Amino acid sequence: MEVQSRTKDSVASIHSRTVAQEYSLKVMDDRSNNFERTEFVQEPRLITDPGRAARVAALAEPVLAGLGYRLVRVRISGFAGCTVQIMAERPDGTMSIEDCETVSRALSPVFDVADPIESSYRLEISSPGIDRPLVRRSDFERYAGHIAQIEMQVLIDGRKRFRGELHGTEGECARIRCDAAQDVLLRIDDMVEARLVLTDALISESLRKSKQNQRKETDDGDR
C-alpha cells in the first residue's frame, strides 16, 4: 500500500511537471510568434505610394498591422469610376479570400470616417500576386534568383530601367545582374517601382509554396 501510494504520488508529480512544462513551452512559443509577428509588421516599406495613395496607405498600415498583415502597395485607378486597390500579405506572402474579407471589414469604417478619397470609390483588397511588387528589403532577399524589373528615380549608368536576376541585397541596395558581366547595385530608396517578372520558375515556386501552405493548414486543422 505504501509503495502504491508513493507510486501514485510520483505519477501525479510527473504529470504536474509535464503540464507545467507544456504550459511553459506554449508561453515561449506564443512569445516567439508575437516577436516574429512584430518584426514582420514593423519592417518599413522603402518604396512607397505617392499622392492620394499615400493618404490611403497611412490609414491602412496601422489597421493591417493590428490584424497581423502588412501593406504592400496602394493603387488608385479609374476602373469602375474609381477603384482603390490595397495589396496586403501574411508573413508567408499569401493572402486568402478570407484574409481579404477580414481586411475589408476592418478598413471600410476607417475610410468612411477619414474619407481619404474625395469622390465615391470601390475598395478592393488583394494579394500581391505572383509577379508582385517589391517594396521592402526582405522582398529583394526572399526572391533572390528570380527576375525583377526596376525603375529608378535617377539615372544609373545612363538609364533608369533595369531588368535582371536578383542577387539579394548589400547595405541599402538591391543587387541585380542585368547581363553576364557583373551585378549592379541599386539603392532601394531611389526606386520608383520594382516588381517580379512572371517566369516559369516563379510560377513553379509559387505553386510549390501554395501546396506546402495547404498541407500545413490541413495538419493544423487535424490537431
Coordinates of C-alpha atoms in Angstrom, one line a residue, residues 48-58 74 76 116-118:
T48 CA 6.1 53.9 -51.0
D49 CA 3.0 55.4 -52.7
P50 CA 2.6 58.9 -54.0
G51 CA -0.3 61.4 -53.6
R52 CA -3.7 60.1 -52.7
A53 CA -2.4 56.6 -52.4
A54 CA -0.1 57.8 -49.6
R55 CA -3.0 59.1 -47.6
V56 CA -4.8 55.7 -48.0
A57 CA -1.6 53.9 -47.1
A58 CA -1.2 56.0 -43.9
V74 CA -1.9 51.0 -52.8
I76 CA -5.8 54.1 -57.3
P116 CA -9.2 59.9 -47.9
I117 CA -10.7 59.9 -51.4
E118 CA -12.8 62.9 -52.3

